[in-house]
Amino acid sequence: MVRWQASDALVIERSAKALIAVNDHFSQWQNLTGVQTSWADGTVLVDYSGSNPGSTIVYGGGKANITIPPCNGTAPLGRRGYSIWAPRGITPNYQRPAKRITQEWEMDNDL
């Protein structure tokens, strides 16, 4: 569900699991005030992307103030243009599996 849309910022909420926020401005942070969420007032949100070291607290009927880094890599950890906000306490549960790939080429009368 789209929660915020502006000229340089877009925030999508993924089924009350996370706010995915993107910024397409090269050098300017986006500081959004009052982004509507599905979380209860008092819920502490943290940025799991690592671009914002602090946290924000949901207030006023599910609203949150969030920031999104610019695309130039000046955010902590060199993050570029996105942040992912979700309730504090989520443990990582995704591990990218190793893949073995074999690619075959067939040349059939192509010369």
mmCIF file of C-alpha atoms in Angstrom:
data_model
loop_
_atom_site.group_PDB
_atom_site.id
_atom_site.type_symbol
_atom_site.label_atom_id
_atom_site.label_comp_id
_atom_site.label_asym_id
_atom_site.label_seq_id
_atom_site.Cartn_x
_atom_site.Cartn_y
_atom_site.Cartn_z
ATOM 1 C CA MET A 1 0.000 0.000 0.000
ATOM 2 C CA VAL A 2 1.389 3.415 -0.926
ATOM 3 C CA ARG A 3 1.742 5.489 2.266
ATOM 4 C CA TRP A 4 3.553 8.559 0.905
ATOM 5 C CA GLN A 5 4.173 9.905 -2.545
ATOM 6 C CA ALA A 6 6.039 13.102 -3.425
ATOM 7 C CA SER A 7 8.324 14.331 -6.179
ATOM 8 C CA ASP A 8 11.433 12.657 -4.695
ATOM 9 C CA ALA A 9 10.017 10.194 -2.156
ATOM 10 C CA LEU A 10 7.859 7.092 -2.215
ATOM 11 C CA VAL A 11 6.898 4.992 0.826
ATOM 12 C CA ILE A 12 5.165 1.640 0.538
ATOM 13 C CA GLU A 13 3.948 -0.402 3.503
ATOM 14 C CA ARG A 14 4.228 -4.145 3.112
ATOM 15 C CA SER A 15 1.316 -5.737 4.985
ATOM 16 C CA ALA A 16 2.126 -4.115 8.357
ATOM 17 C CA LYS A 17 5.600 -5.691 8.228
ATOM 18 C CA ALA A 18 7.792 -2.846 6.957
ATOM 19 C CA LEU A 19 7.851 0.588 5.377
ATOM 20 C CA ILE A 20 9.990 0.549 2.249
ATOM 21 C CA ALA A 21 11.027 4.134 1.555
ATOM 22 C CA VAL A 22 12.882 5.320 -1.555
ATOM 23 C CA ASN A 23 14.393 8.660 -2.489
ATOM 24 C CA ASP A 24 15.436 9.568 -6.020
ATOM 25 C CA HIS A 25 17.178 12.855 -5.196
ATOM 26 C CA PHE A 26 20.956 12.652 -5.594
ATOM 27 C CA SER A 27 22.079 14.796 -2.658
ATOM 28 C CA GLN A 28 19.095 15.714 -0.456
ATOM 29 C CA TRP A 29 17.726 13.632 2.428
ATOM 30 C CA GLN A 30 13.939 13.293 2.533
ATOM 31 C CA ASN A 31 12.537 14.036 5.997
ATOM 32 C CA LEU A 32 8.919 12.854 6.044
ATOM 33 C CA THR A 33 6.553 13.858 8.832
ATOM 34 C CA GLY A 34 3.334 12.004 9.608
ATOM 35 C CA VAL A 35 3.624 8.963 7.344
ATOM 36 C CA GLN A 36 0.551 6.815 8.049
ATOM 37 C CA THR A 37 1.310 3.224 9.145
ATOM 38 C CA SER A 38 -0.606 0.204 10.407
ATOM 39 C CA TRP A 39 1.275 0.091 13.726
ATOM 40 C CA ALA A 40 -0.109 1.119 17.101
ATOM 41 C CA ASP A 41 0.966 4.332 18.801
ATOM 42 C CA GLY A 42 4.122 3.805 20.839
ATOM 43 C CA THR A 43 5.633 1.221 18.475
ATOM 44 C CA VAL A 44 9.360 1.858 18.082
ATOM 45 C CA LEU A 45 10.516 1.687 14.466
ATOM 46 C CA VAL A 46 14.135 1.235 13.407
ATOM 47 C CA ASP A 47 15.746 1.427 9.988
ATOM 48 C CA TYR A 48 16.933 -2.060 9.116
ATOM 49 C CA SER A 49 18.821 -0.774 6.061
ATOM 50 C CA GLY A 50 21.376 0.832 8.368
ATOM 51 C CA SER A 51 21.125 4.296 6.829
ATOM 52 C CA ASN A 52 19.528 5.804 9.968
ATOM 53 C CA PRO A 53 21.180 4.804 13.252
ATOM 54 C CA GLY A 54 18.345 6.062 15.480
ATOM 55 C CA SER A 55 14.707 5.124 15.847
ATOM 56 C CA THR A 56 11.302 6.767 15.608
ATOM 57 C CA ILE A 57 8.129 6.230 17.623
ATOM 58 C CA VAL A 58 4.668 5.820 16.089
ATOM 59 C CA TYR A 59 2.234 8.517 17.314
ATOM 60 C CA GLY A 60 -1.112 10.168 16.572
ATOM 61 C CA GLY A 61 -3.095 7.204 15.340
ATOM 62 C CA GLY A 62 -0.321 5.345 13.512
ATOM 63 C CA LYS A 63 1.864 8.130 12.118
ATOM 64 C CA ALA A 64 5.670 8.052 11.945
ATOM 65 C CA ASN A 65 8.394 10.519 11.042
ATOM 66 C CA ILE A 66 11.053 8.890 8.866
ATOM 67 C CA THR A 67 14.087 9.932 6.865
ATOM 68 C CA ILE A 68 15.376 8.545 3.581
ATOM 69 C CA PRO A 69 18.998 9.020 2.497
ATOM 70 C CA PRO A 70 19.982 10.559 -0.829
ATOM 71 C CA CYS A 71 21.412 8.550 -3.717
ATOM 72 C CA ASN A 72 24.978 9.873 -3.371
ATOM 73 C CA GLY A 73 26.111 7.357 -0.720
ATOM 74 C CA THR A 74 26.674 9.859 2.098
ATOM 75 C CA ALA A 75 24.427 7.936 4.524
ATOM 76 C CA PRO A 76 25.985 5.592 7.103
ATOM 77 C CA LEU A 77 27.353 2.400 5.558
ATOM 78 C CA GLY A 78 27.233 4.121 2.152
ATOM 79 C CA ARG A 79 23.518 3.420 1.768
ATOM 80 C CA ARG A 80 21.970 4.946 -1.336
ATOM 81 C CA GLY A 81 18.408 6.162 -1.688
ATOM 82 C CA TYR A 82 16.424 3.802 0.513
ATOM 83 C CA SER A 83 15.487 2.916 4.068
ATOM 84 C CA ILE A 84 13.434 0.073 5.515
ATOM 85 C CA TRP A 85 11.537 0.863 8.704
ATOM 86 C CA ALA A 86 9.973 -1.859 10.858
ATOM 87 C CA PRO A 87 9.284 -2.522 14.550
ATOM 88 C CA ARG A 88 12.328 -3.010 16.765
ATOM 89 C CA GLY A 89 13.279 -6.597 17.573
ATOM 90 C CA ILE A 90 13.042 -8.318 14.202
ATOM 91 C CA THR A 91 15.791 -10.867 13.728
ATOM 92 C CA PRO A 92 17.232 -11.559 10.300
ATOM 93 C CA ASN A 93 15.663 -14.651 8.781
ATOM 94 C CA TYR A 94 16.865 -14.604 5.189
ATOM 95 C CA GLN A 95 19.983 -16.304 3.932
ATOM 96 C CA ARG A 96 20.731 -16.197 0.256
ATOM 97 C CA PRO A 97 21.327 -19.767 -0.869
ATOM 98 C CA ALA A 98 24.381 -20.556 -2.943
ATOM 99 C CA LYS A 99 23.491 -21.468 -6.507
ATOM 100 C CA ARG A 100 25.422 -23.556 -8.949
ATOM 101 C CA ILE A 101 24.635 -22.482 -12.481
ATOM 102 C CA THR A 102 25.560 -24.232 -15.677
ATOM 103 C CA GLN A 103 25.057 -22.329 -18.866
ATOM 104 C CA GLU A 104 24.980 -24.068 -22.224
ATOM 105 C CA TRP A 105 25.345 -22.542 -25.650
ATOM 106 C CA GLU A 106 24.039 -24.132 -28.771
ATOM 107 C CA MET A 107 25.326 -22.872 -32.064
ATOM 108 C CA ASP A 108 23.125 -23.994 -34.927
ATOM 109 C CA ASN A 109 24.061 -22.714 -38.364
ATOM 110 C CA ASP A 110 24.917 -19.275 -37.062
ATOM 111 C CA LEU A 111 28.189 -18.844 -38.937
#
